[in-house]
Tab-separated table of C-alpha atoms and ligand atoms in Angstrom:
chain	number	residue	atom	x	y	z
A	1414	UNK	CA	-24.068	6.806	7.040
A	1415	UNK	CA	-21.269	5.393	9.189
A	1416	UNK	CA	-17.782	6.782	8.548
A	1417	UNK	CA	-15.304	4.693	6.547
A	1418	UNK	CA	-12.866	2.530	8.481
A	1419	UNK	CA	-9.958	4.798	7.612
A	1420	UNK	CA	-9.793	8.151	5.946
A	1421	UNK	CA	-6.922	10.550	5.308
A	1422	UNK	CA	-7.601	14.057	4.024
A	1423	UNK	CA	-5.178	16.639	2.746
A	1424	UNK	CA	-2.200	14.869	4.331
A	1425	UNK	CA	1.032	16.776	3.863
A	1426	UNK	CA	4.557	15.877	4.896
A	1427	UNK	CA	7.621	18.026	4.396
A	1428	UNK	CA	11.292	17.242	4.838
A	1429	UNK	CA	12.545	20.754	5.575
A	1430	UNK	CA	11.275	22.873	2.720
A	1431	UNK	CA	10.631	19.950	0.405
A	1432	UNK	CA	7.070	18.628	0.411
A	1433	UNK	CA	7.232	14.848	-0.095
A	1434	UNK	CA	3.478	14.256	0.355
A	1435	UNK	CA	1.192	16.943	-1.021
A	1436	UNK	CA	-2.405	16.904	0.079
A	1437	UNK	CA	-3.275	13.213	-0.191
A	1438	UNK	CA	-6.882	12.136	0.260
A	1439	UNK	CA	-7.547	8.415	0.563
A	1440	UNK	CA	-10.159	6.118	2.045
A	1441	UNK	CA	-10.075	2.488	3.115
A	1442	UNK	CA	-13.585	1.059	3.635
A	1443	UNK	CA	-13.988	-1.771	6.143
A	1444	UNK	CA	-13.029	-5.173	4.770
A	1445	UNK	CA	-11.299	-3.835	1.652
A	1446	UNK	CA	-7.810	-3.857	0.211
A	1447	UNK	CA	-6.710	-0.481	-1.124
A	1448	UNK	CA	-3.416	-0.022	-2.920
A	1449	UNK	CA	-1.156	3.005	-3.320
A	1450	UNK	CA	1.008	2.652	-6.412
A	1451	UNK	CA	3.966	4.738	-7.413
A	1452	UNK	CA	7.526	4.700	-8.671
A	1453	UNK	CA	10.668	5.109	-6.561
A	1454	UNK	CA	10.547	8.366	-4.639
A	1455	UNK	CA	6.834	8.980	-5.266
A	1456	UNK	CA	6.312	9.431	-1.524
A	1457	UNK	CA	4.745	6.070	-0.666
A	1458	UNK	CA	6.865	5.258	2.393
A	1459	UNK	CA	6.622	8.839	3.628
A	1460	UNK	CA	2.825	8.661	3.356
A	1461	UNK	CA	2.586	5.377	5.287
A	1462	UNK	CA	4.904	6.653	8.013
A	1463	UNK	CA	2.775	9.774	8.328
A	1464	UNK	CA	-0.455	7.762	8.567
A	1465	UNK	CA	1.111	5.609	11.287
A	1466	UNK	CA	2.368	8.639	13.232
A	1467	UNK	CA	6.054	7.882	12.723
A	1468	UNK	CA	6.494	11.160	10.812
A	1469	UNK	CA	4.768	14.426	11.678
A	1470	UNK	CA	2.121	15.381	9.130
A	1471	UNK	CA	-0.555	17.979	8.485
A	1472	UNK	CA	-4.117	17.113	7.575
A	1473	UNK	CA	-6.751	14.821	8.994
A	1474	UNK	CA	-6.373	11.090	9.650
A	1475	UNK	CA	-9.466	9.316	10.912
A	1476	UNK	CA	-10.263	5.777	12.009
A	1477	UNK	CA	-14.009	5.090	12.243
A	1478	UNK	CA	-14.475	8.827	12.466
A	1479	UNK	CA	-12.025	9.291	15.313
A	1480	UNK	CA	-9.271	11.812	14.654
A	1481	UNK	CA	-5.852	10.182	14.997
A	1482	UNK	CA	-3.748	13.008	13.653
A	1483	UNK	CA	-2.348	14.017	17.017
A	1484	UNK	CA	-2.020	10.558	18.507
A	1485	UNK	CA	1.396	8.905	18.960
A	1486	UNK	CA	2.213	5.637	17.212
A	1487	UNK	CA	1.316	3.404	20.166
A	1488	UNK	CA	-2.181	4.870	20.409
A	1489	UNK	CA	-2.712	4.344	16.688
A	1490	UNK	CA	-1.665	0.723	17.238
A	1491	UNK	CA	-4.174	0.511	20.084
A	1492	UNK	CA	-7.065	1.598	17.839
A	1493	UNK	CA	-6.130	-1.039	15.262
A	1494	UNK	CA	-3.451	0.206	12.861
A	1495	UNK	CA	-0.374	-1.848	12.111
A	1496	UNK	CA	2.479	-1.049	9.732
A	1497	UNK	CA	4.794	-3.626	8.210
A	1498	UNK	CA	7.820	-1.613	7.084
A	1499	UNK	CA	9.645	-2.265	3.855
A	1500	UNK	CA	12.665	-3.710	5.658
A	1501	UNK	CA	10.359	-5.925	7.722
A	1502	UNK	CA	12.413	-5.225	10.853
A	1503	UNK	CA	12.375	-8.630	12.484
A	1504	UNK	CA	14.572	-9.583	15.412
A	1505	UNK	CA	17.103	-11.655	13.490
A	1506	UNK	CA	18.749	-13.300	16.463
A	1507	UNK	CA	15.444	-14.400	17.941
A	1508	UNK	CA	13.375	-17.414	16.915
A	1509	UNK	CA	10.336	-17.247	14.679
A	1510	UNK	CA	8.127	-18.037	17.660
A	1511	UNK	CA	9.654	-15.337	19.866
A	1512	UNK	CA	9.234	-12.773	17.106
A	1513	UNK	CA	5.568	-13.730	16.953
A	1514	UNK	CA	5.138	-13.495	20.711
A	1515	UNK	CA	6.574	-9.977	20.615
A	1516	UNK	CA	3.852	-9.056	18.143
A	1517	UNK	CA	1.324	-9.572	20.933
A	1518	UNK	CA	3.249	-7.312	23.324
A	1519	UNK	CA	0.363	-4.912	23.716
A	1520	UNK	CA	-1.697	-7.614	25.390
A	1521	UNK	CA	1.049	-8.010	28.018
A	1522	UNK	CA	0.829	-11.735	28.438
A	1523	UNK	CA	-2.940	-11.907	28.115
A	1524	UNK	CA	-3.978	-13.859	25.052
A	1525	UNK	CA	-1.228	-14.715	22.586
A	1526	UNK	CA	-1.337	-18.521	22.798
A	1527	UNK	CA	-4.463	-18.946	20.708
A	1528	UNK	CA	-3.233	-16.332	18.297
A	1529	UNK	CA	0.040	-18.196	17.895
A	1530	UNK	CA	-1.840	-21.343	16.881
A	1531	UNK	CA	-3.947	-19.303	14.472
A	1532	UNK	CA	-0.789	-17.852	12.887
A	1533	UNK	CA	0.736	-21.280	12.495
A	1534	UNK	CA	-2.472	-22.465	10.825
A	1535	UNK	CA	-2.384	-19.494	8.460
A	1536	UNK	CA	1.362	-19.740	7.796
A	1537	UNK	CA	2.282	-23.454	8.063
A	1538	UNK	CA	5.843	-22.734	6.948
A	1539	UNK	CA	6.364	-20.637	10.065
A	1540	UNK	CA	5.194	-23.527	12.204
A	1541	UNK	CA	7.801	-25.799	10.644
A	1542	UNK	CA	10.404	-23.160	11.376
A	1543	UNK	CA	9.185	-21.918	14.725
A	1544	UNK	CA	12.537	-22.515	16.445
A	1545	UNK	CA	14.681	-21.188	13.598
A	1546	UNK	CA	16.309	-17.769	14.004
A	1547	UNK	CA	14.421	-15.129	12.043
A	1548	UNK	CA	17.677	-13.865	10.531
A	1549	UNK	CA	18.171	-17.166	8.719
A	1550	UNK	CA	14.772	-17.206	6.952
A	1551	UNK	CA	14.373	-16.712	3.212
A	1552	UNK	CA	12.981	-13.405	1.946
A	1553	UNK	CA	9.507	-14.839	1.470
A	1554	UNK	CA	9.512	-16.452	4.907
A	1555	UNK	CA	10.616	-13.159	6.440
A	1556	UNK	CA	7.722	-11.335	4.799
A	1557	UNK	CA	5.298	-13.997	6.060
A	1558	UNK	CA	6.766	-13.668	9.553
A	1559	UNK	CA	6.459	-9.880	9.416
A	1560	UNK	CA	2.790	-10.249	8.452
A	1561	UNK	CA	2.117	-12.852	11.121
A	1562	UNK	CA	3.859	-10.758	13.767
A	1563	UNK	CA	1.716	-7.742	12.842
A	1564	UNK	CA	-1.422	-9.910	13.015
A	1565	UNK	CA	-0.536	-10.994	16.549
A	1566	UNK	CA	-1.478	-7.437	17.544
A	1567	UNK	CA	-4.975	-8.040	16.093
A	1568	UNK	CA	-4.981	-5.014	13.790
A	1569	UNK	CA	-8.065	-3.911	11.903
A	1570	UNK	CA	-6.076	-2.139	9.221
A	1571	UNK	CA	-2.813	-3.619	8.061
A	1572	UNK	CA	-0.512	-1.242	6.211
A	1573	UNK	CA	2.116	-2.993	4.108
A	1574	UNK	CA	5.092	-1.164	2.601
A	1575	UNK	CA	6.143	-2.954	-0.592
A	1576	UNK	CA	5.685	-6.513	0.640
A	1577	UNK	CA	6.714	-7.832	-2.796
A	1578	UNK	CA	10.153	-6.202	-2.663
A	1579	UNK	CA	12.926	-8.649	-3.483
A	1580	UNK	CA	10.633	-11.671	-3.729
A	1581	UNK	CA	10.256	-14.123	-6.598
A	1582	UNK	CA	6.959	-13.918	-8.530
A	1583	UNK	CA	5.545	-17.107	-7.006
A	1584	UNK	CA	6.258	-15.820	-3.518
A	1585	UNK	CA	4.734	-12.438	-4.370
A	1586	UNK	CA	1.574	-14.255	-5.456
A	1587	UNK	CA	1.523	-16.113	-2.134
A	1588	UNK	CA	1.876	-12.874	-0.159
A	1589	UNK	CA	-1.003	-11.343	-2.131
A	1590	UNK	CA	-3.165	-14.421	-1.506
A	1591	UNK	CA	-2.595	-13.962	2.225
A	1592	UNK	CA	-3.652	-10.320	1.971
A	1593	UNK	CA	-6.838	-11.414	0.172
A	1594	UNK	CA	-7.476	-14.123	2.764
A	1595	UNK	CA	-7.081	-11.611	5.600
A	1596	UNK	CA	-9.541	-9.273	3.903
A	1597	UNK	CA	-12.034	-12.137	3.835
A	1598	UNK	CA	-11.427	-12.503	7.577
A	1599	UNK	CA	-12.221	-8.817	8.096
A	1600	UNK	CA	-8.741	-7.263	8.200
A	1601	UNK	CA	-8.594	-4.337	5.795
A	1602	UNK	CA	-5.293	-3.478	4.109
A	1603	UNK	CA	-3.523	-0.468	2.699
A	1604	UNK	CA	-1.008	-1.950	0.330
A	1605	UNK	CA	1.822	0.244	-0.933
A	1606	UNK	CA	3.456	-1.239	-4.006
A	1607	UNK	CA	5.677	-0.588	-6.974
A	1608	UNK	CA	4.522	-3.928	-8.321
A	1609	UNK	CA	1.265	-2.586	-9.749
A	1610	UNK	CA	0.370	-5.804	-11.497
A	1611	UNK	CA	0.448	-7.870	-8.306
A	1612	UNK	CA	-1.208	-5.176	-6.191
A	1613	UNK	CA	-4.085	-4.590	-8.617
A	1614	UNK	CA	-4.851	-8.296	-8.636
A	1615	UNK	CA	-5.704	-8.257	-4.947
A	1616	UNK	CA	-6.824	-4.664	-4.330
A	1617	UNK	CA	-10.392	-3.439	-4.651
A	1618	UNK	CA	-9.375	0.151	-5.279
A	1619	UNK	CA	-6.145	1.959	-6.068
A	1620	UNK	CA	-4.459	5.336	-5.953
A	1621	UNK	CA	-1.472	6.329	-8.067
A	1622	UNK	CA	0.995	8.619	-6.330
A	1623	UNK	CA	3.426	10.774	-8.277
A	1624	UNK	CA	5.555	13.548	-6.864
A	1625	UNK	CA	3.783	13.149	-3.517
A	1626	UNK	CA	0.285	13.719	-4.925
A	1627	UNK	CA	-2.507	11.405	-6.058
A	1628	UNK	CA	-2.624	11.725	-9.842
A	1629	UNK	CA	-5.104	8.954	-10.572
A	1630	UNK	CA	-7.482	6.737	-8.622
A	1631	UNK	CA	-10.212	4.216	-9.260
A	1632	UNK	CA	-11.410	0.639	-8.872
A	1633	UNK	CA	-8.629	-1.846	-9.649
A	1634	UNK	CA	-10.301	-3.086	-12.813
A	1635	UNK	CA	-10.500	0.477	-14.149
A	1636	UNK	CA	-6.844	1.150	-13.322
A	1637	UNK	CA	-5.770	-2.062	-15.051
A	1638	UNK	CA	-7.648	-0.890	-18.128
A	1639	UNK	CA	-6.223	2.658	-17.980
A	1640	UNK	CA	-3.598	3.284	-20.640
A	1641	UNK	CA	-1.588	5.630	-18.434
A	1642	UNK	CA	-1.313	3.033	-15.678
A	1643	UNK	CA	-0.501	0.284	-18.145
A	1644	UNK	CA	2.196	2.329	-19.862
A	1645	UNK	CA	3.768	3.737	-16.740
A	1646	UNK	CA	3.457	0.930	-14.243
A	1647	UNK	CA	2.539	-2.320	-15.924
A	1648	UNK	CA	4.699	-2.247	-19.029
A	1649	UNK	CA	3.505	-3.874	-22.235
A	1650	UNK	CA	0.873	-6.489	-21.437
B	1236	ATP	P1	10.671	3.974	-2.708
B	1236	ATP	O1	9.765	3.149	-3.524
B	1236	ATP	O2	11.989	4.201	-3.356
B	1236	ATP	O3	10.760	3.567	-1.278
B	1236	ATP	P2	8.778	6.020	-2.001
B	1236	ATP	O4	7.666	6.227	-2.953
B	1236	ATP	O5	8.483	5.249	-0.783
B	1236	ATP	O6	10.030	5.441	-2.749
B	1236	ATP	P3	9.715	8.049	-0.201
B	1236	ATP	O7	10.747	7.175	0.407
B	1236	ATP	O8	8.505	8.338	0.588
B	1236	ATP	O9	9.271	7.490	-1.603
B	1236	ATP	O10	10.408	9.422	-0.621
B	1236	ATP	C1	9.686	10.519	-1.167
B	1236	ATP	C2	10.628	11.706	-1.366
B	1236	ATP	O11	11.080	12.218	-0.106
B	1236	ATP	C3	11.886	11.353	-2.144
B	1236	ATP	O12	12.187	12.444	-2.981
B	1236	ATP	C4	12.938	11.179	-1.074
B	1236	ATP	O13	14.215	11.497	-1.550
B	1236	ATP	C5	12.486	12.176	-0.021
B	1236	ATP	N1	12.861	11.741	1.338
B	1236	ATP	C6	12.562	10.559	1.901
B	1236	ATP	N2	13.042	10.497	3.170
B	1236	ATP	C7	13.655	11.686	3.394
B	1236	ATP	C8	14.343	12.260	4.519
B	1236	ATP	N3	14.476	11.579	5.668
B	1236	ATP	N4	14.873	13.485	4.380
B	1236	ATP	C9	14.716	14.186	3.231
B	1236	ATP	N5	14.078	13.726	2.148
B	1236	ATP	C10	13.540	12.486	2.216
């Protein structure tokens, strides 16, 4: 059997003596969207940063069977990981188009043009605003630009840290539709969310993180039907 696209086992991260991620095991099969749900402080951002190599971690992190745990961020990018941080981290004083071009930096001038057209086809709003400064975009447009910029690097696994944060429900739905569309195009996603309702609509499988550990996991439909998830994360339906 071939190994899953991405697999983390017994991942642990400590800030000094405090363990913020405690032995997490998760798998993202090829072409799937997997969500990690959890409240404020559950350890979601810490986990993503550890998987990306931004924070030092213990445990095993594998991409198609290859051990990434000791690789620096840029080598994890080279194998196909891409992280869109919660704050989106665009270059506010640069245009939409220049932000996108920077997303293809690892190709050093090779390629890029075709990808830019593909991004404008996928995100027509960005095409309309290609010359506008990124810092003047709306929250939803900024999230779309952050996604498009990540895609310019042709990732195989997109990791998104709370893409719904601060966005209106209609915009959240649009972001989730893009994630689903990308999955259909073969880009898997690891979607970290507090907005369980939105995340479970697009994800195939979910993990619930609490106190840095996975306390519950299952197919999205099962999690939506689970009383504990409904009570804790979805509110009264
Ligand atoms: P949020 O949804 O609020 O972003 P989260 O689930 O992403 O929360 P983390 O940001 O990963 O949670 O934080 C997990 C725990 O680690 C929290 O208790 C937090 O206070 C702690 N923590 C995060 N960053 C640091 C740091 N740089 N130094 C020490 N403790 C930290």
